[in-house]
XYZ file of C-alpha atoms in Angstrom:
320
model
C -10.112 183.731 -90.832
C -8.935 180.335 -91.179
C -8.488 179.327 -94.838
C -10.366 175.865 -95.956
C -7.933 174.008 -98.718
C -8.454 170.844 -100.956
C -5.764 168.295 -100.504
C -4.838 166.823 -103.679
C -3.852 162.963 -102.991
C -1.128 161.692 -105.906
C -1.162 158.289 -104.050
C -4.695 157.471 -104.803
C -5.551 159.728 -108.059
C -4.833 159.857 -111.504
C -3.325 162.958 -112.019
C -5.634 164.291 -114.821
C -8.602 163.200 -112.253
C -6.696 165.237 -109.568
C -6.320 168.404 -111.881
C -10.385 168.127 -112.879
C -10.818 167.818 -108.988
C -8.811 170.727 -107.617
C -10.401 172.737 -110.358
C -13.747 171.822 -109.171
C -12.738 172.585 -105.302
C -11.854 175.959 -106.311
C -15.644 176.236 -107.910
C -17.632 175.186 -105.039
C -15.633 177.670 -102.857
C -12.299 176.719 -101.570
C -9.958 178.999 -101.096
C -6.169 177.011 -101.109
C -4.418 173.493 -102.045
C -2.318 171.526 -100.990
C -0.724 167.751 -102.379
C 1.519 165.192 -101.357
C 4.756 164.051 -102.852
C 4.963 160.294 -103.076
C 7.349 157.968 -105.212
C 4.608 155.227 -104.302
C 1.173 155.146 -102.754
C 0.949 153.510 -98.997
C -1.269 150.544 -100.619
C -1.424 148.851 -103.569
C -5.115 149.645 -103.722
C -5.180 153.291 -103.825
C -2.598 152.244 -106.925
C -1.065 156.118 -108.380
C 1.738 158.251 -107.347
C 1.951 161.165 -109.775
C 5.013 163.110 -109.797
C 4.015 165.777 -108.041
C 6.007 168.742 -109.286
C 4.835 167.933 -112.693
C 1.375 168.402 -111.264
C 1.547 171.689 -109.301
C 2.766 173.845 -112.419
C -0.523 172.636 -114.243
C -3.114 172.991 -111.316
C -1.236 176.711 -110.953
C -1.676 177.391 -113.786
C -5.645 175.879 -114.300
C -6.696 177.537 -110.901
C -6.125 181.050 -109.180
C -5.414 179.012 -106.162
C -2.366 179.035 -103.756
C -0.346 175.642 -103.566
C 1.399 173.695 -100.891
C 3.606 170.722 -101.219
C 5.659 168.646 -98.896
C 8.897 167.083 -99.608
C 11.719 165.782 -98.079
C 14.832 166.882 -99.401
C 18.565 165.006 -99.445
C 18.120 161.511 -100.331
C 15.342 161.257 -103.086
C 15.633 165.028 -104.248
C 19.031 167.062 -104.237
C 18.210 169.721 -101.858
C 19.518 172.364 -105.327
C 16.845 170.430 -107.840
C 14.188 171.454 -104.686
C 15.322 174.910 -104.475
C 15.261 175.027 -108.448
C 11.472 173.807 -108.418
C 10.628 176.167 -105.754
C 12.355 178.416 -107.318
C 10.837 178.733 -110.458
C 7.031 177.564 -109.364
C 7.277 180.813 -106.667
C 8.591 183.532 -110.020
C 5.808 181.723 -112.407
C 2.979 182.355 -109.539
C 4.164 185.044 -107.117
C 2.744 184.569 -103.623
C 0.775 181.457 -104.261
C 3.445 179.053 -103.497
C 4.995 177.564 -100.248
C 6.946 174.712 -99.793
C 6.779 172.005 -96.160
C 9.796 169.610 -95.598
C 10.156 167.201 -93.669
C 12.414 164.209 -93.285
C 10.885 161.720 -95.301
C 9.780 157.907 -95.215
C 11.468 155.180 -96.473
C 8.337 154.023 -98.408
C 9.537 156.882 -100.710
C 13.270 157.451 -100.499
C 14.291 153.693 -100.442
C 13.995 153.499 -104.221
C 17.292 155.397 -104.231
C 19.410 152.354 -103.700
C 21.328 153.980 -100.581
C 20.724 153.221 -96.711
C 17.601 154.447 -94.703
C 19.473 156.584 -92.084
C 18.222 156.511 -88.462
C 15.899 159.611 -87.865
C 18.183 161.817 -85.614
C 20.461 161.927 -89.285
C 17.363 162.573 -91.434
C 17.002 165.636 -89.414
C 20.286 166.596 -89.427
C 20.529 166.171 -93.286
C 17.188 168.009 -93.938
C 18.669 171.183 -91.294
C 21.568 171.132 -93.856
C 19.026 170.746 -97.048
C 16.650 174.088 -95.565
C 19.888 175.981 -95.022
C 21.302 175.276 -98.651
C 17.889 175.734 -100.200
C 17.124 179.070 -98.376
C 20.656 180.170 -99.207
C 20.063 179.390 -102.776
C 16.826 181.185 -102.863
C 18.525 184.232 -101.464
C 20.782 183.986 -104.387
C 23.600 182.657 -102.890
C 26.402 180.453 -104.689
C 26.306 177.470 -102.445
C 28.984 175.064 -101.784
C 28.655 172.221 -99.175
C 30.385 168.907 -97.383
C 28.026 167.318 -95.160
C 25.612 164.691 -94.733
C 24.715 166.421 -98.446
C 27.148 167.554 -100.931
C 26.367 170.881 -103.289
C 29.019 172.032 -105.559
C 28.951 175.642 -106.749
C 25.017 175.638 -107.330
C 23.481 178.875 -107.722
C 20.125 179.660 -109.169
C 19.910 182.217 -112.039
C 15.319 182.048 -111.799
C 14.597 183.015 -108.569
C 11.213 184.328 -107.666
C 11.077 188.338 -106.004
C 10.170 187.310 -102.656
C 11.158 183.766 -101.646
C 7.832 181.274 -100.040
C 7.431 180.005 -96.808
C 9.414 176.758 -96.246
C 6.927 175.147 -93.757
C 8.106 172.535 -90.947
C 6.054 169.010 -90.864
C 5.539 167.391 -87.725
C 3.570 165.143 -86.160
C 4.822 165.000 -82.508
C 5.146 168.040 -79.629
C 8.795 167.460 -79.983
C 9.060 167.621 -83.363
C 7.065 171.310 -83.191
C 9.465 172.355 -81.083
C 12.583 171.425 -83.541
C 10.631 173.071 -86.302
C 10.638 176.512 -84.160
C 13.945 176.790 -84.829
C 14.058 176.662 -88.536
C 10.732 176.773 -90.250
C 8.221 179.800 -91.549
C 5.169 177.751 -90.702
C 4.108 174.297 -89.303
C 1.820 171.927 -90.595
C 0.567 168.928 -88.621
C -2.411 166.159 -89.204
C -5.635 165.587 -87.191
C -5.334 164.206 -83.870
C -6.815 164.335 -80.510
C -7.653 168.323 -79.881
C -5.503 168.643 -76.814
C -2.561 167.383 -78.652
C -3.353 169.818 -81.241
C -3.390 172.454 -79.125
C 0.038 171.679 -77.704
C 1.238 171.466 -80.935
C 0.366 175.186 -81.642
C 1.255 175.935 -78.121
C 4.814 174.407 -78.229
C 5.159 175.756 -81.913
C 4.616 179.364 -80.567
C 6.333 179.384 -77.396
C 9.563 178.145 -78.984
C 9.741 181.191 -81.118
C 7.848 179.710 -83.905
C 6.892 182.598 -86.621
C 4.152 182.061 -90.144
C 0.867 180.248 -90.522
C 0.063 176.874 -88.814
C -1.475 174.020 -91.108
C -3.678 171.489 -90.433
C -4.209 168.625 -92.715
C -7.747 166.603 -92.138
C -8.289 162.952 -92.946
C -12.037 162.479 -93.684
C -14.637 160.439 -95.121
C -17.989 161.122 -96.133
C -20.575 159.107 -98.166
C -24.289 159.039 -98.594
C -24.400 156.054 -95.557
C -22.138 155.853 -92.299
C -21.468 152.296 -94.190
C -20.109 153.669 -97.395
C -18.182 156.551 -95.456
C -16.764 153.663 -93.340
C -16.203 151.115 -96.133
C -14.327 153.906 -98.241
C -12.532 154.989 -95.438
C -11.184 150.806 -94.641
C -10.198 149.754 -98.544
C -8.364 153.425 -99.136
C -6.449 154.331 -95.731
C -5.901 151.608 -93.051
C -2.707 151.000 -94.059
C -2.388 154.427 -92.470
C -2.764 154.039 -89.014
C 0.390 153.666 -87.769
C 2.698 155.768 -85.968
C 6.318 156.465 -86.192
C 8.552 154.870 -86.116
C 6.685 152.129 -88.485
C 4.856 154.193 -90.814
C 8.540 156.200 -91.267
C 10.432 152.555 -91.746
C 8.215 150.019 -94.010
C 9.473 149.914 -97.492
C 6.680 148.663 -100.093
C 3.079 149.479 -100.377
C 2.997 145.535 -100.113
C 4.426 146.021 -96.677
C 1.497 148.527 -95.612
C -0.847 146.209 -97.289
C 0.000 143.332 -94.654
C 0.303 144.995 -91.557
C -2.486 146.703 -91.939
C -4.625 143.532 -93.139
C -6.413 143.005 -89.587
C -6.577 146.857 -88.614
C -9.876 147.647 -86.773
C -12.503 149.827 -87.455
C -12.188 151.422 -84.295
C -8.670 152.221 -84.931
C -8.830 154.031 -88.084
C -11.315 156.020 -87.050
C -8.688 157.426 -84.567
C -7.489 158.892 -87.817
C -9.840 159.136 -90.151
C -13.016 161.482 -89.432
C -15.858 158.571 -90.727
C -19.050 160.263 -91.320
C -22.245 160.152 -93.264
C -23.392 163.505 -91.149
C -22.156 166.719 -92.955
C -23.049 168.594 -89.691
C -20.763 166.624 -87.614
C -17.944 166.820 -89.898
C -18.816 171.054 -89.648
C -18.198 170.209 -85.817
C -15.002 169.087 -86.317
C -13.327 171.503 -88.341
C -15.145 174.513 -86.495
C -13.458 172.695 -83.643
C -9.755 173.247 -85.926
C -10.905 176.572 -86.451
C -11.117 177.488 -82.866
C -7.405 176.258 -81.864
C -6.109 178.667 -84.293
C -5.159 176.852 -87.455
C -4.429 179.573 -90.579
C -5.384 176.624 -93.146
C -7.078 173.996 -93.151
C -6.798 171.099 -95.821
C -9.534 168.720 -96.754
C -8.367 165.311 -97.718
C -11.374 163.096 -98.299
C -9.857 159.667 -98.253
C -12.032 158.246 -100.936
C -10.509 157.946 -104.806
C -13.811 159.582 -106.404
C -13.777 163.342 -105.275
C -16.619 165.435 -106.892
C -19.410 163.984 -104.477
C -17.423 165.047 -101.927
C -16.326 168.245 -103.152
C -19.927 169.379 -104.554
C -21.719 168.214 -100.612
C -19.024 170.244 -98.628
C -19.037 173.189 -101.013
C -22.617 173.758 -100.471
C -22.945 172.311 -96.946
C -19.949 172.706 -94.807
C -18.105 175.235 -96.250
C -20.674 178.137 -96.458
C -21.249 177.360 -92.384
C -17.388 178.004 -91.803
C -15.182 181.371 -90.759
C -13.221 181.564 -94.301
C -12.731 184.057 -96.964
């Protein structure tokens, strides 16, 4: 059974509002969370960015919930200061903890002062960050001189039985890559077919653990409201790599994305005021095989959303 999850969004909550809102997902029935890790939001109107790590030992400790998180280790984060907050999140809450990296945007890692590398180093560097933060959780002294430098790190609070470090991608190609290193792979909506290969190329490259799914929606009383929420909170959102990987500022995001299209964010945003047709779609996910599936409701004010899914969309989907 496919597991239905709350996505907690730093970049356009308060986090106190967040924590009251995951609470309340895990009383009208779901079963998982998940949240992002953002220095900044991707427009000045959605205007928060909690630090996330902060965030996940309260909401573990508030709920009974798992947690997910992704992060992109070596520029922003020391890949040793990751495996330390794994680390210690993983021996607090046994088994209700995993971990997805990925290689970052500059949006987030620019406020570091040093260069945006080109993506084919990103990679490279977070390969050498999964190594030294497995080999760390293992509880391995790790020394290293690469793209990253670690020094005699070890950790001395290391949880029983180490989480999943999840792969994020967004492309077939990227899948693939993650088969090679990753306990799980989590992905956004798109197209079904290109889901599907996703899963498909995941697998047949030797790819092992749970596949996520993370689901941009909107819903409102009116297909205007859904729609308006949906345009103020997550055009800037549209675009694909390499752009959405390279723009610095929320400011940035803010002007590009000033003349985006209806038509165009609803390529990535389910818009709509029809609870039954947003069951469609994720009993659609269900069917390709996802193991989880997380909920992000686009919109800043999350109980209506949370209370109308719990009762109406949830209870018609295969989930513990």
């Amino acid at each position: 059974m496919t597991a239905i999850a709350f996505h907690a969004s730093h970049e356009q909550i308060h986090p106190r509002a967040l924590l009251e809102a995951v609470c309340h997902a895990e009383q009208v029935g779901f079963d998982a969370a998940m949240c992002s890790d953002h220095f900044a939001p991707w427009s000045e109107r959605q205007g928060h960015s909690g630090f996330a790590w902060s965030w996940l030992g309260a909401a573990l400790q508030a709920t009974g919930l798992s947690f997910g998180v992704v992060n992109a280790p070596g520029q922003r984060y020391h890949p040793a200061i990751i495996a330390q907050a794994i680390g210690t999140l993983a021996a607090m809450y046994p088994g209700r903890f995993w971990a997805a990296l990925g290689s970052g945007e500059a949006a987030n890692e620019h406020v570091t002062g040093d260069a945006w590398p080109r993506k084919d180093v990103r990679n490279a560097r977070l390969r050498e960050c999964v190594e030294i933060i497995r080999a760390l959780l293992a509880g391995e002294e790790v020394s290293h001189d690469g793209l990253v430098r670690v020094d005699r790190a070890r950790l001395w609070t290391r949880p029983e039985q180490p989480p999943a470090l999840v792969g994020a991608a967004v492309s077939v190609e990227t899948a693939r890559w993650c088969a090679e290193w990753a306990d799980g792979l989590i992905t956004v909506n798109a197209p079904t077919e290109h889901l599907r290969r996703m899963i498909d190329v995941y697998r047949e490259a030797g790819g092992r653990g749970p596949v996520h799914l993370q689901v941009h929606l909107s819903w409102a009383g009116t297909q205007a409201e859904a729609e308006a929420i949906a345009y103020d909170q997550w055009r800037s959102n549209v675009f694909a790599p390499p752009v959405c990987w390279d723009l610095a500022t929320p400011e940035h995001f803010d002007v590009v994305s000033a003349q985006v299209p209806m038509a165009r964010l609803a390529e990535v945003v389910n818009i709509s005021a029809d609870l039954g047709r947003h069951t469609g779609w994720l009993q659609d996910y269900i069917e390709l095989g996802f193991d989880q599936i997380a909920l992000h409701h686009v919109g800043q004010d999350q109980r209506p959303f949370l209370d109308a899914f719990g009762t109406q969309v949830l209870p018609k989907l295969a989930h513990p």
